[in-house]
């Protein structure tokens, strides 16, 4: 079998505490591998280090120890090797307030030196796909939270990256819109043979979207893993996995965190 | 009756100006001409400068000196601020130096410039730049530091070149601060320029002021001073327009009337 596209080997990330005394471990000897073409859904209680894992994967922060490998490169030290190859939907929308919706989507293409006219065509198509035709010239402050989130999804997808990293991309959408986008997301990733890592708080969303589910401990380590297929998405198979995830998540003790995860 | 707030502000400004002018006019009845010339004489002199090319040219000359000084200080200040912003360790070396510069009075620079340099224009440019440089540097640095880490990481995730990062993120981030810095430093520069022109300028508002003093011509002195004030007001307004246009993306709360 070919090498996996993404591999974490015993990755640890410690942050220094604000008072400068000691460190805080957000990711603890985390290891996993993701094959090309896979969609992996990541579940875990709030504060367990999902976004931190994400930043490590994106090369935005450096592991304290261990090795992150993406397509044979280290995303942190070989940062520029991934130009145009990764698209990231951040947990918060991170739109530039001085750019219109259209120009925010154009941003990635602009950085990759696409021609303005072509970039605009692509950006308009993505906005339309996400139900935002007519809002192209609105500034972020004039958009609703869900609209902003969709603009940020369009921005990540417009560069047609090989690897998509999505941190709760559908969290501020209503259930109907989220369901449509979820289906569209899976179709897009599968159609184009892309690889995606998808963080979510919803067990059902994880089971619908992921080929595989990883449930994180706190600090981030894999507590449970399940492969999803036609059988395990239905009926009793689904129920069994759901029960298992719930069990793992409720075993997790967290400081000041809600006990029950969202189903 | 409720007035449009901007109109009300304008009327208030007019009213206070009117009181000041009236007081001046009354003083002109009781004091000798060379102390308090009547308002109409000052107005006539002011207008005459504006419509008389050789005199207007001197105002523009001074305006040009202000502009060169500000532009130079802005460029140098940005060149200093951006590396400090990127490598905060530099700050402990550069800040004391700038603070030291800030404490030196404009008049000392005049003396230094006369001893050090030849050439009036060069001396003036030196004084203008050195007196506005610290403020510009600190202001550009502050606006650079206000850059959002989230937007920075988002932009970095597309792997931009240094130049693209500068263009798409850093410039829009620091722009509001830069416009404010220009507004503030414009006033300072207008005050410094007349002092700087004492290095031996043979034209300009500072030179003319000195001449009016020698002639004991109060109306003339005021008329030349007013030119400078008018210049600052006009340029401030232009900056405000530019600001409103460039920063039009900014939301305004309906509470903030
Ligand atoms: N830059 C940082 N400096 C210090 N601590 C950090 C930093 N980033 C994250 N942490 C800490 O690491 C832990 C994990 O944070 P992270 O954002 O990865 O959680 P998460 O799993 O994404 O949570 P959520 O589901 O709420 O988004 C938290 O306790 C957080 O306080
Ligand atoms: Mg998170």
PDB file of N, CA, C and O in Angstrom, chain A residues 55 58-61 75 79-80 82-84 86 88 90 92-99 107-108 110-113 139 141 155-156 159, chain B residues 147-161 164-165 167-174 245-252:
ATOM      1  N   UNK A  55      -3.855  23.335  13.295  1.00  0.00           N
ATOM      2  CA  UNK A  55      -2.797  24.312  13.034  1.00  0.00           C
ATOM      3  C   UNK A  55      -1.462  23.626  12.795  1.00  0.00           C
ATOM      4  O   UNK A  55      -0.646  24.107  12.004  1.00  0.00           O
ATOM      5  N   UNK A  58      -1.659  22.321   9.314  1.00  0.00           N
ATOM      6  CA  UNK A  58      -1.577  23.406   8.330  1.00  0.00           C
ATOM      7  C   UNK A  58      -0.198  24.065   8.307  1.00  0.00           C
ATOM      8  O   UNK A  58       0.066  24.911   7.466  1.00  0.00           O
ATOM      9  N   UNK A  59       0.671  23.674   9.256  1.00  0.00           N
ATOM     10  CA  UNK A  59       1.998  24.273   9.289  1.00  0.00           C
ATOM     11  C   UNK A  59       2.013  25.659   9.895  1.00  0.00           C
ATOM     12  O   UNK A  59       2.973  26.402   9.721  1.00  0.00           O
ATOM     13  N   UNK A  60       0.954  26.013  10.618  1.00  0.00           N
ATOM     14  CA  UNK A  60       0.906  27.353  11.214  1.00  0.00           C
ATOM     15  C   UNK A  60       1.603  27.385  12.563  1.00  0.00           C
ATOM     16  O   UNK A  60       2.025  28.445  13.017  1.00  0.00           O
ATOM     17  N   UNK A  61       1.710  26.231  13.223  1.00  0.00           N
ATOM     18  CA  UNK A  61       2.468  26.173  14.467  1.00  0.00           C
ATOM     19  C   UNK A  61       3.418  24.979  14.405  1.00  0.00           C
ATOM     20  O   UNK A  61       3.211  24.047  13.620  1.00  0.00           O
ATOM     21  N   UNK A  75       4.976  20.365   7.060  1.00  0.00           N
ATOM     22  CA  UNK A  75       4.213  21.583   6.746  1.00  0.00           C
ATOM     23  C   UNK A  75       4.737  22.840   7.429  1.00  0.00           C
ATOM     24  O   UNK A  75       4.526  23.939   6.930  1.00  0.00           O
ATOM     25  N   UNK A  79       7.109  25.193   4.658  1.00  0.00           N
ATOM     26  CA  UNK A  79       5.823  25.881   4.545  1.00  0.00           C
ATOM     27  C   UNK A  79       5.402  26.126   3.098  1.00  0.00           C
ATOM     28  O   UNK A  79       4.273  25.878   2.706  1.00  0.00           O
ATOM     29  N   UNK A  80       6.345  26.590   2.295  1.00  0.00           N
ATOM     30  CA  UNK A  80       5.974  26.996   0.938  1.00  0.00           C
ATOM     31  C   UNK A  80       5.759  25.836  -0.022  1.00  0.00           C
ATOM     32  O   UNK A  80       5.269  26.035  -1.131  1.00  0.00           O
ATOM     33  N   UNK A  82       3.549  23.856   0.208  1.00  0.00           N
ATOM     34  CA  UNK A  82       2.109  23.590   0.133  1.00  0.00           C
ATOM     35  C   UNK A  82       1.313  24.707  -0.513  1.00  0.00           C
ATOM     36  O   UNK A  82       0.107  24.785  -0.355  1.00  0.00           O
ATOM     37  N   UNK A  83       2.020  25.565  -1.233  1.00  0.00           N
ATOM     38  CA  UNK A  83       1.336  26.658  -1.923  1.00  0.00           C
ATOM     39  C   UNK A  83       0.216  26.128  -2.805  1.00  0.00           C
ATOM     40  O   UNK A  83       0.461  25.314  -3.700  1.00  0.00           O
ATOM     41  N   UNK A  84      -1.007  26.541  -2.533  1.00  0.00           N
ATOM     42  CA  UNK A  84      -2.139  26.135  -3.352  1.00  0.00           C
ATOM     43  C   UNK A  84      -2.612  24.719  -3.107  1.00  0.00           C
ATOM     44  O   UNK A  84      -3.541  24.248  -3.756  1.00  0.00           O
ATOM     45  N   UNK A  86      -3.341  23.374   0.103  1.00  0.00           N
ATOM     46  CA  UNK A  86      -4.206  23.216   1.270  1.00  0.00           C
ATOM     47  C   UNK A  86      -5.229  24.334   1.298  1.00  0.00           C
ATOM     48  O   UNK A  86      -4.898  25.490   1.093  1.00  0.00           O
ATOM     49  N   UNK A  88      -8.122  25.936   3.863  1.00  0.00           N
ATOM     50  CA  UNK A  88      -8.491  25.846   5.265  1.00  0.00           C
ATOM     51  C   UNK A  88      -9.746  26.656   5.544  1.00  0.00           C
ATOM     52  O   UNK A  88      -9.835  27.826   5.188  1.00  0.00           O
ATOM     53  N   UNK A  90     -11.442  27.996   8.654  1.00  0.00           N
ATOM     54  CA  UNK A  90     -11.151  28.153  10.075  1.00  0.00           C
ATOM     55  C   UNK A  90     -12.434  28.133  10.894  1.00  0.00           C
ATOM     56  O   UNK A  90     -13.533  28.321  10.369  1.00  0.00           O
ATOM     57  N   UNK A  92     -13.488  30.244  13.094  1.00  0.00           N
ATOM     58  CA  UNK A  92     -14.197  31.514  12.936  1.00  0.00           C
ATOM     59  C   UNK A  92     -13.950  31.974  11.506  1.00  0.00           C
ATOM     60  O   UNK A  92     -12.984  31.548  10.886  1.00  0.00           O
ATOM     61  N   UNK A  93     -14.803  32.828  10.978  1.00  0.00           N
ATOM     62  CA  UNK A  93     -14.768  33.020   9.523  1.00  0.00           C
ATOM     63  C   UNK A  93     -13.503  33.713   8.997  1.00  0.00           C
ATOM     64  O   UNK A  93     -13.083  33.468   7.895  1.00  0.00           O
ATOM     65  N   UNK A  94     -12.888  34.570   9.814  1.00  0.00           N
ATOM     66  CA  UNK A  94     -11.644  35.242   9.416  1.00  0.00           C
ATOM     67  C   UNK A  94     -11.726  35.924   8.054  1.00  0.00           C
ATOM     68  O   UNK A  94     -10.847  35.763   7.203  1.00  0.00           O
ATOM     69  N   UNK A  95     -12.800  36.655   7.839  1.00  0.00           N
ATOM     70  CA  UNK A  95     -12.894  37.427   6.598  1.00  0.00           C
ATOM     71  C   UNK A  95     -12.189  38.762   6.809  1.00  0.00           C
ATOM     72  O   UNK A  95     -12.150  39.292   7.905  1.00  0.00           O
ATOM     73  N   UNK A  96     -11.631  39.294   5.718  1.00  0.00           N
ATOM     74  CA  UNK A  96     -11.011  40.609   5.819  1.00  0.00           C
ATOM     75  C   UNK A  96     -12.128  41.647   5.759  1.00  0.00           C
ATOM     76  O   UNK A  96     -12.853  41.719   4.772  1.00  0.00           O
ATOM     77  N   UNK A  97     -12.250  42.470   6.796  1.00  0.00           N
ATOM     78  CA  UNK A  97     -13.391  43.398   6.839  1.00  0.00           C
ATOM     79  C   UNK A  97     -13.366  44.423   5.712  1.00  0.00           C
ATOM     80  O   UNK A  97     -14.406  44.977   5.357  1.00  0.00           O
ATOM     81  N   UNK A  98     -12.174  44.670   5.129  1.00  0.00           N
ATOM     82  CA  UNK A  98     -12.086  45.687   4.087  1.00  0.00           C
ATOM     83  C   UNK A  98     -12.324  45.112   2.695  1.00  0.00           C
ATOM     84  O   UNK A  98     -12.252  45.826   1.720  1.00  0.00           O
ATOM     85  N   UNK A  99     -12.596  43.812   2.622  1.00  0.00           N
ATOM     86  CA  UNK A  99     -12.872  43.228   1.319  1.00  0.00           C
ATOM     87  C   UNK A  99     -14.334  42.805   1.247  1.00  0.00           C
ATOM     88  O   UNK A  99     -14.887  42.303   2.219  1.00  0.00           O
ATOM     89  N   UNK A 107      -9.330  36.245  -2.652  1.00  0.00           N
ATOM     90  CA  UNK A 107      -8.033  36.351  -1.967  1.00  0.00           C
ATOM     91  C   UNK A 107      -7.050  35.224  -2.257  1.00  0.00           C
ATOM     92  O   UNK A 107      -5.918  35.468  -2.663  1.00  0.00           O
ATOM     93  N   UNK A 108      -7.505  33.975  -2.047  1.00  0.00           N
ATOM     94  CA  UNK A 108      -6.603  32.841  -2.232  1.00  0.00           C
ATOM     95  C   UNK A 108      -6.078  32.770  -3.658  1.00  0.00           C
ATOM     96  O   UNK A 108      -4.892  32.561  -3.901  1.00  0.00           O
ATOM     97  N   UNK A 110      -5.877  35.215  -5.745  1.00  0.00           N
ATOM     98  CA  UNK A 110      -5.004  36.369  -5.955  1.00  0.00           C
ATOM     99  C   UNK A 110      -3.594  36.056  -5.440  1.00  0.00           C
ATOM    100  O   UNK A 110      -2.604  36.347  -6.104  1.00  0.00           O
ATOM    101  N   UNK A 111      -3.526  35.441  -4.262  1.00  0.00           N
ATOM    102  CA  UNK A 111      -2.219  35.104  -3.698  1.00  0.00           C
ATOM    103  C   UNK A 111      -1.513  34.078  -4.585  1.00  0.00           C
ATOM    104  O   UNK A 111      -0.300  34.084  -4.719  1.00  0.00           O
ATOM    105  N   UNK A 112      -2.296  33.210  -5.220  1.00  0.00           N
ATOM    106  CA  UNK A 112      -1.690  32.215  -6.108  1.00  0.00           C
ATOM    107  C   UNK A 112      -1.482  32.762  -7.517  1.00  0.00           C
ATOM    108  O   UNK A 112      -1.272  32.005  -8.464  1.00  0.00           O
ATOM    109  N   UNK A 113      -1.577  34.088  -7.656  1.00  0.00           N
ATOM    110  CA  UNK A 113      -1.272  34.773  -8.910  1.00  0.00           C
ATOM    111  C   UNK A 113      -2.223  34.467 -10.055  1.00  0.00           C
ATOM    112  O   UNK A 113      -1.828  34.537 -11.221  1.00  0.00           O
ATOM    113  N   UNK A 139     -19.960  43.965   2.242  1.00  0.00           N
ATOM    114  CA  UNK A 139     -18.835  43.834   3.165  1.00  0.00           C
ATOM    115  C   UNK A 139     -19.229  42.874   4.289  1.00  0.00           C
ATOM    116  O   UNK A 139     -20.418  42.744   4.602  1.00  0.00           O
ATOM    117  N   UNK A 141     -19.345  42.948   7.415  1.00  0.00           N
ATOM    118  CA  UNK A 141     -20.195  43.408   8.520  1.00  0.00           C
ATOM    119  C   UNK A 141     -21.668  43.413   8.145  1.00  0.00           C
ATOM    120  O   UNK A 141     -22.531  43.437   9.016  1.00  0.00           O
ATOM    121  N   UNK A 155     -13.963  30.654   0.025  1.00  0.00           N
ATOM    122  CA  UNK A 155     -12.571  31.099  -0.099  1.00  0.00           C
ATOM    123  C   UNK A 155     -11.607  29.906  -0.081  1.00  0.00           C
ATOM    124  O   UNK A 155     -10.649  29.856  -0.850  1.00  0.00           O
ATOM    125  N   UNK A 156     -11.881  28.931   0.806  1.00  0.00           N
ATOM    126  CA  UNK A 156     -10.988  27.770   0.892  1.00  0.00           C
ATOM    127  C   UNK A 156     -11.140  26.867  -0.324  1.00  0.00           C
ATOM    128  O   UNK A 156     -10.161  26.349  -0.862  1.00  0.00           O
ATOM    129  N   UNK A 159      -9.651  27.758  -4.321  1.00  0.00           N
ATOM    130  CA  UNK A 159      -8.298  27.491  -4.815  1.00  0.00           C
ATOM    131  C   UNK A 159      -8.123  26.041  -5.234  1.00  0.00           C
ATOM    132  O   UNK A 159      -7.036  25.638  -5.649  1.00  0.00           O
TER     133      UNK A 159
ATOM    134  N   UNK B 147      -2.491  44.389  14.064  1.00  0.00           N
ATOM    135  CA  UNK B 147      -2.860  43.387  13.077  1.00  0.00           C
ATOM    136  C   UNK B 147      -3.399  42.134  13.770  1.00  0.00           C
ATOM    137  O   UNK B 147      -2.834  41.662  14.748  1.00  0.00           O
ATOM    138  N   UNK B 148      -4.502  41.599  13.234  1.00  0.00           N
ATOM    139  CA  UNK B 148      -5.111  40.440  13.870  1.00  0.00           C
ATOM    140  C   UNK B 148      -4.315  39.176  13.544  1.00  0.00           C
ATOM    141  O   UNK B 148      -3.964  38.918  12.401  1.00  0.00           O
ATOM    142  N   UNK B 149      -4.025  38.395  14.583  1.00  0.00           N
ATOM    143  CA  UNK B 149      -3.287  37.144  14.408  1.00  0.00           C
ATOM    144  C   UNK B 149      -4.115  36.178  13.561  1.00  0.00           C
ATOM    145  O   UNK B 149      -3.577  35.452  12.730  1.00  0.00           O
ATOM    146  N   UNK B 150      -5.425  36.185  13.762  1.00  0.00           N
ATOM    147  CA  UNK B 150      -6.297  35.295  12.985  1.00  0.00           C
ATOM    148  C   UNK B 150      -6.195  35.585  11.490  1.00  0.00           C
ATOM    149  O   UNK B 150      -6.056  34.676  10.675  1.00  0.00           O
ATOM    150  N   UNK B 151      -6.281  36.869  11.135  1.00  0.00           N
ATOM    151  CA  UNK B 151      -6.208  37.208   9.711  1.00  0.00           C
ATOM    152  C   UNK B 151      -4.819  36.914   9.168  1.00  0.00           C
ATOM    153  O   UNK B 151      -4.664  36.481   8.023  1.00  0.00           O
ATOM    154  N   UNK B 152      -3.817  37.130  10.007  1.00  0.00           N
ATOM    155  CA  UNK B 152      -2.448  36.847   9.577  1.00  0.00           C
ATOM    156  C   UNK B 152      -2.303  35.364   9.245  1.00  0.00           C
ATOM    157  O   UNK B 152      -1.822  34.996   8.170  1.00  0.00           O
ATOM    158  N   UNK B 153      -2.771  34.502  10.139  1.00  0.00           N
ATOM    159  CA  UNK B 153      -2.633  33.060   9.895  1.00  0.00           C
ATOM    160  C   UNK B 153      -3.482  32.617   8.708  1.00  0.00           C
ATOM    161  O   UNK B 153      -3.070  31.770   7.921  1.00  0.00           O
ATOM    162  N   UNK B 154      -4.674  33.203   8.598  1.00  0.00           N
ATOM    163  CA  UNK B 154      -5.513  32.864   7.458  1.00  0.00           C
ATOM    164  C   UNK B 154      -4.790  33.212   6.157  1.00  0.00           C
ATOM    165  O   UNK B 154      -4.733  32.403   5.227  1.00  0.00           O
ATOM    166  N   UNK B 155      -4.226  34.409   6.090  1.00  0.00           N
ATOM    167  CA  UNK B 155      -3.513  34.816   4.878  1.00  0.00           C
ATOM    168  C   UNK B 155      -2.289  33.918   4.649  1.00  0.00           C
ATOM    169  O   UNK B 155      -2.046  33.469   3.531  1.00  0.00           O
ATOM    170  N   UNK B 156      -1.558  33.652   5.720  1.00  0.00           N
ATOM    171  CA  UNK B 156      -0.379  32.800   5.596  1.00  0.00           C
ATOM    172  C   UNK B 156      -0.741  31.407   5.076  1.00  0.00           C
ATOM    173  O   UNK B 156       0.063  30.770   4.397  1.00  0.00           O
ATOM    174  N   UNK B 157      -1.950  30.942   5.389  1.00  0.00           N
ATOM    175  CA  UNK B 157      -2.311  29.589   4.970  1.00  0.00           C
ATOM    176  C   UNK B 157      -2.336  29.453   3.447  1.00  0.00           C
ATOM    177  O   UNK B 157      -2.274  28.350   2.920  1.00  0.00           O
ATOM    178  N   UNK B 158      -2.387  30.571   2.742  1.00  0.00           N
ATOM    179  CA  UNK B 158      -2.303  30.512   1.278  1.00  0.00           C
ATOM    180  C   UNK B 158      -0.860  30.657   0.790  1.00  0.00           C
ATOM    181  O   UNK B 158      -0.615  30.703  -0.409  1.00  0.00           O
ATOM    182  N   UNK B 159       0.066  30.788   1.726  1.00  0.00           N
ATOM    183  CA  UNK B 159       1.496  30.907   1.410  1.00  0.00           C
ATOM    184  C   UNK B 159       1.811  32.070   0.475  1.00  0.00           C
ATOM    185  O   UNK B 159       2.314  31.877  -0.644  1.00  0.00           O
ATOM    186  N   UNK B 160       1.533  33.287   0.912  1.00  0.00           N
ATOM    187  CA  UNK B 160       1.850  34.443   0.050  1.00  0.00           C
ATOM    188  C   UNK B 160       3.334  34.778   0.091  1.00  0.00           C
ATOM    189  O   UNK B 160       4.026  34.428   1.058  1.00  0.00           O
ATOM    190  N   UNK B 161       3.804  35.450  -0.942  1.00  0.00           N
ATOM    191  CA  UNK B 161       5.166  35.987  -0.889  1.00  0.00           C
ATOM    192  C   UNK B 161       5.166  37.175   0.070  1.00  0.00           C
ATOM    193  O   UNK B 161       4.104  37.695   0.428  1.00  0.00           O
ATOM    194  N   UNK B 164       3.265  40.080  -1.385  1.00  0.00           N
ATOM    195  CA  UNK B 164       1.812  39.916  -1.425  1.00  0.00           C
ATOM    196  C   UNK B 164       1.217  40.066  -0.026  1.00  0.00           C
ATOM    197  O   UNK B 164       0.172  40.694   0.154  1.00  0.00           O
ATOM    198  N   UNK B 165       1.898  39.501   0.968  1.00  0.00           N
ATOM    199  CA  UNK B 165       1.434  39.633   2.344  1.00  0.00           C
ATOM    200  C   UNK B 165       1.337  41.111   2.720  1.00  0.00           C
ATOM    201  O   UNK B 165       0.366  41.566   3.311  1.00  0.00           O
ATOM    202  N   UNK B 167       0.952  43.612   0.717  1.00  0.00           N
ATOM    203  CA  UNK B 167      -0.086  44.297  -0.053  1.00  0.00           C
ATOM    204  C   UNK B 167      -1.497  43.930   0.418  1.00  0.00           C
ATOM    205  O   UNK B 167      -2.336  44.799   0.621  1.00  0.00           O
ATOM    206  N   UNK B 168      -1.753  42.625   0.608  1.00  0.00           N
ATOM    207  CA  UNK B 168      -3.133  42.231   0.898  1.00  0.00           C
ATOM    208  C   UNK B 168      -3.485  42.334   2.374  1.00  0.00           C
ATOM    209  O   UNK B 168      -4.656  42.469   2.716  1.00  0.00           O
ATOM    210  N   UNK B 169      -2.493  42.260   3.256  1.00  0.00           N
ATOM    211  CA  UNK B 169      -2.830  42.283   4.680  1.00  0.00           C
ATOM    212  C   UNK B 169      -2.244  43.483   5.421  1.00  0.00           C
ATOM    213  O   UNK B 169      -2.963  44.205   6.112  1.00  0.00           O
ATOM    214  N   UNK B 170      -0.943  43.694   5.263  1.00  0.00           N
ATOM    215  CA  UNK B 170      -0.307  44.703   6.125  1.00  0.00           C
ATOM    216  C   UNK B 170      -0.773  46.114   5.759  1.00  0.00           C
ATOM    217  O   UNK B 170      -1.170  46.886   6.633  1.00  0.00           O
ATOM    218  N   UNK B 171      -0.803  46.434   4.474  1.00  0.00           N
ATOM    219  CA  UNK B 171      -1.225  47.783   4.087  1.00  0.00           C
ATOM    220  C   UNK B 171      -2.650  48.086   4.561  1.00  0.00           C
ATOM    221  O   UNK B 171      -2.869  49.089   5.241  1.00  0.00           O
ATOM    222  N   UNK B 172      -3.634  47.219   4.240  1.00  0.00           N
ATOM    223  CA  UNK B 172      -4.976  47.549   4.729  1.00  0.00           C
ATOM    224  C   UNK B 172      -5.069  47.620   6.246  1.00  0.00           C
ATOM    225  O   UNK B 172      -5.857  48.390   6.784  1.00  0.00           O
ATOM    226  N   UNK B 173      -4.227  46.842   6.955  1.00  0.00           N
ATOM    227  CA  UNK B 173      -4.283  46.864   8.411  1.00  0.00           C
ATOM    228  C   UNK B 173      -3.764  48.181   8.971  1.00  0.00           C
ATOM    229  O   UNK B 173      -4.335  48.735   9.904  1.00  0.00           O
ATOM    230  N   UNK B 174      -2.660  48.671   8.391  1.00  0.00           N
ATOM    231  CA  UNK B 174      -2.050  49.860   8.995  1.00  0.00           C
ATOM    232  C   UNK B 174      -2.617  51.157   8.415  1.00  0.00           C
ATOM    233  O   UNK B 174      -2.369  52.228   8.968  1.00  0.00           O
ATOM    234  N   UNK B 245     -13.417  57.513   2.175  1.00  0.00           N
ATOM    235  CA  UNK B 245     -13.545  56.677   0.985  1.00  0.00           C
ATOM    236  C   UNK B 245     -12.803  55.353   1.187  1.00  0.00           C
ATOM    237  O   UNK B 245     -13.360  54.276   0.948  1.00  0.00           O
ATOM    238  N   UNK B 246     -11.574  55.425   1.659  1.00  0.00           N
ATOM    239  CA  UNK B 246     -10.781  54.196   1.812  1.00  0.00           C
ATOM    240  C   UNK B 246     -11.333  53.288   2.905  1.00  0.00           C
ATOM    241  O   UNK B 246     -11.243  52.070   2.812  1.00  0.00           O
ATOM    242  N   UNK B 247     -11.890  53.891   3.942  1.00  0.00           N
ATOM    243  CA  UNK B 247     -12.355  53.088   5.073  1.00  0.00           C
ATOM    244  C   UNK B 247     -13.870  52.932   5.044  1.00  0.00           C
ATOM    245  O   UNK B 247     -14.511  52.769   6.069  1.00  0.00           O
ATOM    246  N   UNK B 248     -14.449  52.991   3.852  1.00  0.00           N
ATOM    247  CA  UNK B 248     -15.895  52.929   3.745  1.00  0.00           C
ATOM    248  C   UNK B 248     -16.452  51.585   4.174  1.00  0.00           C
ATOM    249  O   UNK B 248     -17.653  51.429   4.378  1.00  0.00           O
ATOM    250  N   UNK B 249     -15.572  50.572   4.292  1.00  0.00           N
ATOM    251  CA  UNK B 249     -16.048  49.249   4.696  1.00  0.00           C
ATOM    252  C   UNK B 249     -16.428  49.211   6.171  1.00  0.00           C
ATOM    253  O   UNK B 249     -17.040  48.278   6.623  1.00  0.00           O
ATOM    254  N   UNK B 250     -16.011  50.237   6.913  1.00  0.00           N
ATOM    255  CA  UNK B 250     -16.217  50.171   8.353  1.00  0.00           C
ATOM    256  C   UNK B 250     -17.676  50.353   8.724  1.00  0.00           C
ATOM    257  O   UNK B 250     -18.316  51.309   8.304  1.00  0.00           O
ATOM    258  N   UNK B 251     -18.196  49.428   9.531  1.00  0.00           N
ATOM    259  CA  UNK B 251     -19.592  49.571   9.940  1.00  0.00           C
ATOM    260  C   UNK B 251     -19.733  50.720  10.934  1.00  0.00           C
ATOM    261  O   UNK B 251     -18.826  50.994  11.711  1.00  0.00           O
ATOM    262  N   UNK B 252     -20.859  51.386  10.868  1.00  0.00           N
ATOM    263  CA  UNK B 252     -21.131  52.449  11.823  1.00  0.00           C
ATOM    264  C   UNK B 252     -22.350  52.042  12.630  1.00  0.00           C
ATOM    265  O   UNK B 252     -23.370  51.649  12.076  1.00  0.00           O
TER     266      UNK B 252
END
